[in-house]
Coordinates of C-alpha atoms in Angstrom, one line a residue:
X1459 CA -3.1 -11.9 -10.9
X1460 CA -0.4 -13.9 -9.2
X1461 CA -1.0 -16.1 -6.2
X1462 CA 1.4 -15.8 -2.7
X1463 CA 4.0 -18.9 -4.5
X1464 CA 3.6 -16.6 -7.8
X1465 CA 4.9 -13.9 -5.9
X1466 CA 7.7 -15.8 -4.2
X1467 CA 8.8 -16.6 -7.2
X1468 CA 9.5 -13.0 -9.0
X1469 CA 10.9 -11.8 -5.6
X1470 CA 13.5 -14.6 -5.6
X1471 CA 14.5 -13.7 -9.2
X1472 CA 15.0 -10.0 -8.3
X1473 CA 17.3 -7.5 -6.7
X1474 CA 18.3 -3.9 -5.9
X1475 CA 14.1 -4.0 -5.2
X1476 CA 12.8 -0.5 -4.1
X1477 CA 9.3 -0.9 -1.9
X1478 CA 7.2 2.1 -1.9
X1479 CA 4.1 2.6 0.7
X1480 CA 1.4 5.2 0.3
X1481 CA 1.2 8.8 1.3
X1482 CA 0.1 9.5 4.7
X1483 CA 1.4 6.2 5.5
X1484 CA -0.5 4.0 8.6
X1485 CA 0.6 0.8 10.1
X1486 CA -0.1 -1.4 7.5
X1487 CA 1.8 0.1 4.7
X1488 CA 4.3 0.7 7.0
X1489 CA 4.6 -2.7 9.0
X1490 CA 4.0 -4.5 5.3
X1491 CA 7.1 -2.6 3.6
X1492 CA 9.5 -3.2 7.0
X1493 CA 9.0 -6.7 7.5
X1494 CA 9.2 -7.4 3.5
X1495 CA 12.7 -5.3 3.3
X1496 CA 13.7 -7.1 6.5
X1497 CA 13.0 -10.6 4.7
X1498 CA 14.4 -9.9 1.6
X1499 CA 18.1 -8.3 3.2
X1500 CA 18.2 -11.5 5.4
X1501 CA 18.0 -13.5 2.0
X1502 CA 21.2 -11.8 0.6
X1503 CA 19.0 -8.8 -1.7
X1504 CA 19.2 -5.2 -1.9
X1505 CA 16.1 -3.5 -0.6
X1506 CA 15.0 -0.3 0.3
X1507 CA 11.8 1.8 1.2
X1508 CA 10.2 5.1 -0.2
X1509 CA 6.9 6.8 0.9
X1510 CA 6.3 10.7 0.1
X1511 CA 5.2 11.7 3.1
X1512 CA 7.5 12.0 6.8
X1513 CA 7.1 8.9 8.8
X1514 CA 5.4 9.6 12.6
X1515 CA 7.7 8.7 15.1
X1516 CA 5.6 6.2 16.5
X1517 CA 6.3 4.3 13.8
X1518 CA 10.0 4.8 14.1
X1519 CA 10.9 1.6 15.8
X1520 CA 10.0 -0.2 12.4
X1521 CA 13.0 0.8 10.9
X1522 CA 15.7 0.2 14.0
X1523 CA 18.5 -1.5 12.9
X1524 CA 17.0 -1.4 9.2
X1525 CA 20.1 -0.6 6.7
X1526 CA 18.8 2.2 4.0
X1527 CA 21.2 1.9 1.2
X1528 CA 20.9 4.5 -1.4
X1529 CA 20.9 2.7 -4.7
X1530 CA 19.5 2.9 -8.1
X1531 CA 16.4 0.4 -7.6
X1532 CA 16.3 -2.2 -10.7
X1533 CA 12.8 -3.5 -9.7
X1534 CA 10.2 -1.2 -7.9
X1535 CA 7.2 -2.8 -6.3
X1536 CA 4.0 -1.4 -3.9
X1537 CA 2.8 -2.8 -0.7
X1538 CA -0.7 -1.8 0.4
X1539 CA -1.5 0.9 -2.7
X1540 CA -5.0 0.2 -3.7
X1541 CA -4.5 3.4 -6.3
X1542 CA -1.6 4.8 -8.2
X1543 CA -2.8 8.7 -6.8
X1544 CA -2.2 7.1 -3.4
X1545 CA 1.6 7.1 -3.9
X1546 CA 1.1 10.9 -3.8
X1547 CA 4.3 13.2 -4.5
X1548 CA 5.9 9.8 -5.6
X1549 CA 3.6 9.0 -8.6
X1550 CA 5.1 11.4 -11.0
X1551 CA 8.5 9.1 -10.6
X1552 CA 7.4 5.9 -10.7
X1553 CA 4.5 5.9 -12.5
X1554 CA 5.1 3.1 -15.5
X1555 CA 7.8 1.7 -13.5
X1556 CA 6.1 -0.2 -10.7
X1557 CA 6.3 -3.8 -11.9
X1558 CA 4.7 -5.6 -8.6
X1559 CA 1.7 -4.7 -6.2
X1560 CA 1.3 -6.6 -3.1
X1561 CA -2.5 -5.7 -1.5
X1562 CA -5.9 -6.5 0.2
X1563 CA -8.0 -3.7 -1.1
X1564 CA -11.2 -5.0 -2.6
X1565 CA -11.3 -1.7 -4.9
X1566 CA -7.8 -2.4 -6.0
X1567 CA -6.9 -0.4 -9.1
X1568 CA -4.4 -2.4 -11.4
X1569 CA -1.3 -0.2 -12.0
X1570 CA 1.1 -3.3 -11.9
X1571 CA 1.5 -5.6 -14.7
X1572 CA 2.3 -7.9 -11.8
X1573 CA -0.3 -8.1 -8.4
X1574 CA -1.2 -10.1 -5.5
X1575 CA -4.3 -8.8 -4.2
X1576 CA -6.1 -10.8 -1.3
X1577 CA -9.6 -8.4 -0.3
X1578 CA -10.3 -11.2 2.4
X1579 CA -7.5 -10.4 4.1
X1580 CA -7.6 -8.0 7.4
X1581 CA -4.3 -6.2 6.8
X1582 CA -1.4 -6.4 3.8
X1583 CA 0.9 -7.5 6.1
X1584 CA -0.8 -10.9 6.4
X1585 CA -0.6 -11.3 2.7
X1586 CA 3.7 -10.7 3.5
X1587 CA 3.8 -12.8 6.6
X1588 CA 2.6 -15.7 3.9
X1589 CA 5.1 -14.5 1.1
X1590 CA 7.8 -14.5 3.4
X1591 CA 7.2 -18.2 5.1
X1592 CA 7.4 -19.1 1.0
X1593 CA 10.4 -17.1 0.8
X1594 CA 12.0 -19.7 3.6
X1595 CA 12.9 -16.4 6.2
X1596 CA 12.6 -17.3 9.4
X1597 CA 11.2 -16.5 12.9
X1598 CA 12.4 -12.8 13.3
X1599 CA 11.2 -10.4 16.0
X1600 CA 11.8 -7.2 14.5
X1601 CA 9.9 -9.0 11.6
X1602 CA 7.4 -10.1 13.9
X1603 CA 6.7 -6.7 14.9
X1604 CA 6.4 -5.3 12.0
X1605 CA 3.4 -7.7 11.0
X1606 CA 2.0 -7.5 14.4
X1607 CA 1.6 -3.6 13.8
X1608 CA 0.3 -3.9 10.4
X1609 CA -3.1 -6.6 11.7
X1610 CA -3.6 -4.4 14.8
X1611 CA -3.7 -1.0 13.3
X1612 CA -5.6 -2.0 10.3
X1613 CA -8.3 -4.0 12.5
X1614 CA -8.7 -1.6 15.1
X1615 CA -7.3 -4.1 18.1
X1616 CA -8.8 -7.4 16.4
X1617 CA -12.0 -5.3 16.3
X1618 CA -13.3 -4.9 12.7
X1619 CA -15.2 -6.8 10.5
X1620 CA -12.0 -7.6 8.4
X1621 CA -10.6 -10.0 11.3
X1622 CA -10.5 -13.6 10.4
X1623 CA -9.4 -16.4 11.8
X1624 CA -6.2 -16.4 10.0
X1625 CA -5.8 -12.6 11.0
X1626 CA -5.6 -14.5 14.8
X1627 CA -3.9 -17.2 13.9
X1628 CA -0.9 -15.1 12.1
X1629 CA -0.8 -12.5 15.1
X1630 CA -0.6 -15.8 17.4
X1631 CA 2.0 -17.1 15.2
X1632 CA 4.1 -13.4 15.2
X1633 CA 3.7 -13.3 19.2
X1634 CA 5.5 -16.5 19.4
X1635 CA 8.3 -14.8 17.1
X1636 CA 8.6 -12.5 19.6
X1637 CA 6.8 -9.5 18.8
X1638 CA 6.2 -7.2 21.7
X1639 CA 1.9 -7.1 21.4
X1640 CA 1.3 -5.4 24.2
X1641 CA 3.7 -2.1 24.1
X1642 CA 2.9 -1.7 20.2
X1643 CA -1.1 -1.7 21.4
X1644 CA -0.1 0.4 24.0
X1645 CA 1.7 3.3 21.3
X1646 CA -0.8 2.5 18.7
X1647 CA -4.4 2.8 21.0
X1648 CA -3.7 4.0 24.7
X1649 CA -0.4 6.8 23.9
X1650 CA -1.5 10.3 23.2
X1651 CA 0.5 13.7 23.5
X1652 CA -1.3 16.6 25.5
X1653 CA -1.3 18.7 22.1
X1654 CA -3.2 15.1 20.5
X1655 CA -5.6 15.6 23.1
X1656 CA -6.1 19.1 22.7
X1657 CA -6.5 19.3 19.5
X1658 CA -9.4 16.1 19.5
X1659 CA -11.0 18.0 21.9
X1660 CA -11.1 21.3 19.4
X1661 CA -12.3 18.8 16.5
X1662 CA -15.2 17.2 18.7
X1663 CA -16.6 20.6 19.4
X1664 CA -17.2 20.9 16.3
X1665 CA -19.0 17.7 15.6
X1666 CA -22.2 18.0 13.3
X1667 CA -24.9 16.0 13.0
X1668 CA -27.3 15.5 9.7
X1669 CA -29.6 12.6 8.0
X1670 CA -31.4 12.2 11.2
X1671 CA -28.0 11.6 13.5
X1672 CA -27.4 9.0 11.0
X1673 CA -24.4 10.6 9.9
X1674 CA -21.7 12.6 11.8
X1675 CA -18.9 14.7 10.3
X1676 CA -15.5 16.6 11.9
X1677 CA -13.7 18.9 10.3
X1678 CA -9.8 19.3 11.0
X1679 CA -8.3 22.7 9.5
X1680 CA -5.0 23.6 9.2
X1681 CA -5.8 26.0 12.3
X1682 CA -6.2 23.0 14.5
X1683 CA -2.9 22.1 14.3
X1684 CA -1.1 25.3 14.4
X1685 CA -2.9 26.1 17.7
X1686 CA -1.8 23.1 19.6
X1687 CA 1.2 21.9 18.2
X1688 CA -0.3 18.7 17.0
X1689 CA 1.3 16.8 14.0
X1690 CA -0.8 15.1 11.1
X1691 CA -0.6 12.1 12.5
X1692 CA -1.8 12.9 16.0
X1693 CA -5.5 12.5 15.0
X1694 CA -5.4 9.7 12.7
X1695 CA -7.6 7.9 15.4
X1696 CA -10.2 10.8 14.9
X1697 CA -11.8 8.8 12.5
X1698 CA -13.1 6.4 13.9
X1699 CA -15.0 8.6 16.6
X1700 CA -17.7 9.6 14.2
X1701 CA -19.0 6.2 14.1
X1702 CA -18.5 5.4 17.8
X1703 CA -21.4 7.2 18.5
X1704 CA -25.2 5.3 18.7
X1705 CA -27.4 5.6 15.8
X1706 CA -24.6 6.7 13.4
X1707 CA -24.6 5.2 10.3
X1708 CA -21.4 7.1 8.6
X1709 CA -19.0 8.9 10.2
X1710 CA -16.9 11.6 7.8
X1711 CA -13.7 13.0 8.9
X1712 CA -12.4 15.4 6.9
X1713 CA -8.6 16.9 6.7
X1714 CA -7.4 20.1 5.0
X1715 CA -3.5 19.1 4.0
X1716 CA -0.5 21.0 3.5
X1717 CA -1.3 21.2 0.2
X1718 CA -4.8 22.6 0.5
X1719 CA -6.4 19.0 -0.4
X1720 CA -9.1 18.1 1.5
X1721 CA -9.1 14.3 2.3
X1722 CA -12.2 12.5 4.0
X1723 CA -11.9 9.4 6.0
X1724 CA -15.2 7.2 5.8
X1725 CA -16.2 4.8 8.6
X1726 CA -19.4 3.0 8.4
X1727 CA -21.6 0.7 10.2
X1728 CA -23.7 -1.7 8.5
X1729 CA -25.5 -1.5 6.3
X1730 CA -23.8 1.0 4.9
X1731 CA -20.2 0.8 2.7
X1732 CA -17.6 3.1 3.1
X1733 CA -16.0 2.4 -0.5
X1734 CA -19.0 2.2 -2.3
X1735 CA -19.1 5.9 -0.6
X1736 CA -15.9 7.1 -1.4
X1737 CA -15.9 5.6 -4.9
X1738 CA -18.5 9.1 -6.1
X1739 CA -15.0 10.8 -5.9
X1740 CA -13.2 8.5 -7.1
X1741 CA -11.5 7.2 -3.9
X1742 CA -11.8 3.8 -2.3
X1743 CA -10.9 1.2 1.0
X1744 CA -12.9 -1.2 2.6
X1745 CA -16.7 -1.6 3.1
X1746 CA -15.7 -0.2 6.9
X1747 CA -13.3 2.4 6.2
X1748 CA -12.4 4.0 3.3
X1749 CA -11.4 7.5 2.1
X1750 CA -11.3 9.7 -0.8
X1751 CA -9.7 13.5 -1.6
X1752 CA -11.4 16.3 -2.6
X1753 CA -8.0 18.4 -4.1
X1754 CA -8.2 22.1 -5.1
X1755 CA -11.5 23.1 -3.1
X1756 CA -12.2 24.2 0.0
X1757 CA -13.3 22.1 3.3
X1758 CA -16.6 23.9 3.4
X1759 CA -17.7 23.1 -0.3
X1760 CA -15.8 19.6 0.3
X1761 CA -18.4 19.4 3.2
X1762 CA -21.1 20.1 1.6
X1763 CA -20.6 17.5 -1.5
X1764 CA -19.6 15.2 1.2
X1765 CA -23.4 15.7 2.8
X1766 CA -25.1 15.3 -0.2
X1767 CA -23.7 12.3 -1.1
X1768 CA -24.1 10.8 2.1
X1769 CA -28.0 11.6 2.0
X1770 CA -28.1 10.1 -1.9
X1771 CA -26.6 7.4 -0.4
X1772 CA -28.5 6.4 2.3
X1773 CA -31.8 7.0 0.3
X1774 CA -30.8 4.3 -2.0
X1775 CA -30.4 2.1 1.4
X1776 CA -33.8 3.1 2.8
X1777 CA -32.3 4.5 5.7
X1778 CA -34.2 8.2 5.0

């Protein structure tokens, strides 16, 4: 385990560095691979990004102005993995090869010989706003937004448990760089497309109920999405509804994929933990969110193991 100097330190002896993010990438992976490509081409390196799934175009102003030279990588690295299955469609190519993980996952599975992992940290990109002040890169605001989108996303606004004073004091610091708070609040919280609307209205129809009202699941078929035109990432705030709601303990969300994997998004209130959760199958996060996959079933029998773990579970809370 290396510490944020550590870390400095192999990055300054490297080049031609190729930063992968996870599959169905969010803000944090996202913001955390930008800003560090960003730092390490203003230091005179070769840097580039790779994620296996398409990038929403929300995120798209991450990359503006960001050169993506095609080159054979020397040194490949992750930034917000917790899991080597998380690289998705990339872990057949680079699995072996990833030399350096940069991450705040508590249930971090090693799959670097090298890694920085920080669980008290709100968001990754706090843990490369601190590698790249000990890099020596300077106030940048394309930088700065980057970050800034990384600790909003992954805190819900400043709003989870996660946030810690240095979460403030870092998005303070990034404001002051320049980054533009208040439009990337705006696209990430308060922005939604009539098809994003009309397709979370289809999902919370369907809400059910079960433990009591302690627990609340949505389902999101493939059907959803062909009816209104919504993309993927259109109702990647669905999540978090679920648990919205009073006297809900977990809230499940669960999405059929492309592929025909089903993948559940776990949000919890306390006492509950969503990892602990999502560990039965094998998946992982934070004891607020978390998630897990459920490949080559279908959502109904996904469902169902889904509901019976969540009433195991919260018998061994006393909560039933």
């Amino acid at each position: 385990m290396l510490n944020c100097a550590e870390t400095a330190a192999v990055l300054r002896n490297w080049d031609n560095i190729l930063v992968l993010s996870h599959a169905s990438p969010d803000g944090d992976t996202l913001g955390s691979a930008c800003a560090l490509i960003r730092g390490l081409l203003a230091l005179g390196k070769r840097a580039r990004f790779a994620c296996a799934d398409t990038i929403a175009p929300k995120y798209g102003y991450l990359f503006d102005g960001m050169p993506q030279e095609d080159f054979a990588p020397e040194h490949v690295m992750t930034v917000d993995v917790a899991d080597l299955s998380l690289l998705g469609g990339l872990r057949e190519q680079f699995e072996g090869r990833i030399e350096l993980a940069v991450d705040h996952h508590g249930t971090h599975v090693p799959f670097a010989p090298q890694r920085w992992v920080e669980p008290h940290s709100a968001a990754t990109t706090e843990l490369v706003f601190l590698l790249l002040q000990e890099l020596g890169v300077g106030p940048d605001r394309a930088i700065a937004d980057c970050i800034y989108t990384g600790l909003t996303t992954d805190t819900g606004c400043f709003r989870y448990r996660s946030v810690t004073p240095c979460t403030h004091r870092i998005a303070a610091e990034v404001i002051e760089w320049g980054a533009d708070a208040g439009e990337i609040n705006r696209v990430m919280f308060e922005s939604k497309s009539k098809a994003q609307v009309e397709a979370e209205r289809i999902v919370l129809d369907g809400m059910e109920f079960f433990c009591g009202g302690k627990c609340a699941m949505v389902r999101v078929p493939r059907s959803v999405y062909e009816t209104t035109g919504a993309a993927d990432s259109d109702l990647d705030g669905v999540a978090t509804l679920p648990r919205q709601i009073e006297g809900v303990v977990i809230g499940v969300t669960l999405k059929e994929k492309e592929n025909g994997e089903v993948k559940a998004s776990v949000r919890t209130n306390l006492p509950a933990d969503s990892a602990r959760l999502c560990a039965r199958f094998g998946g992982g996060g934070h004891k607020g969110a978390a998630g897990c996959s459920f490949p080559g079933i279908t959502m109904e029998k996904a469902a169902a193991q889904m509901t019976a773990a969540c009433e195991d579970y919260l018998r061994e809370l006393n909560l039933l």
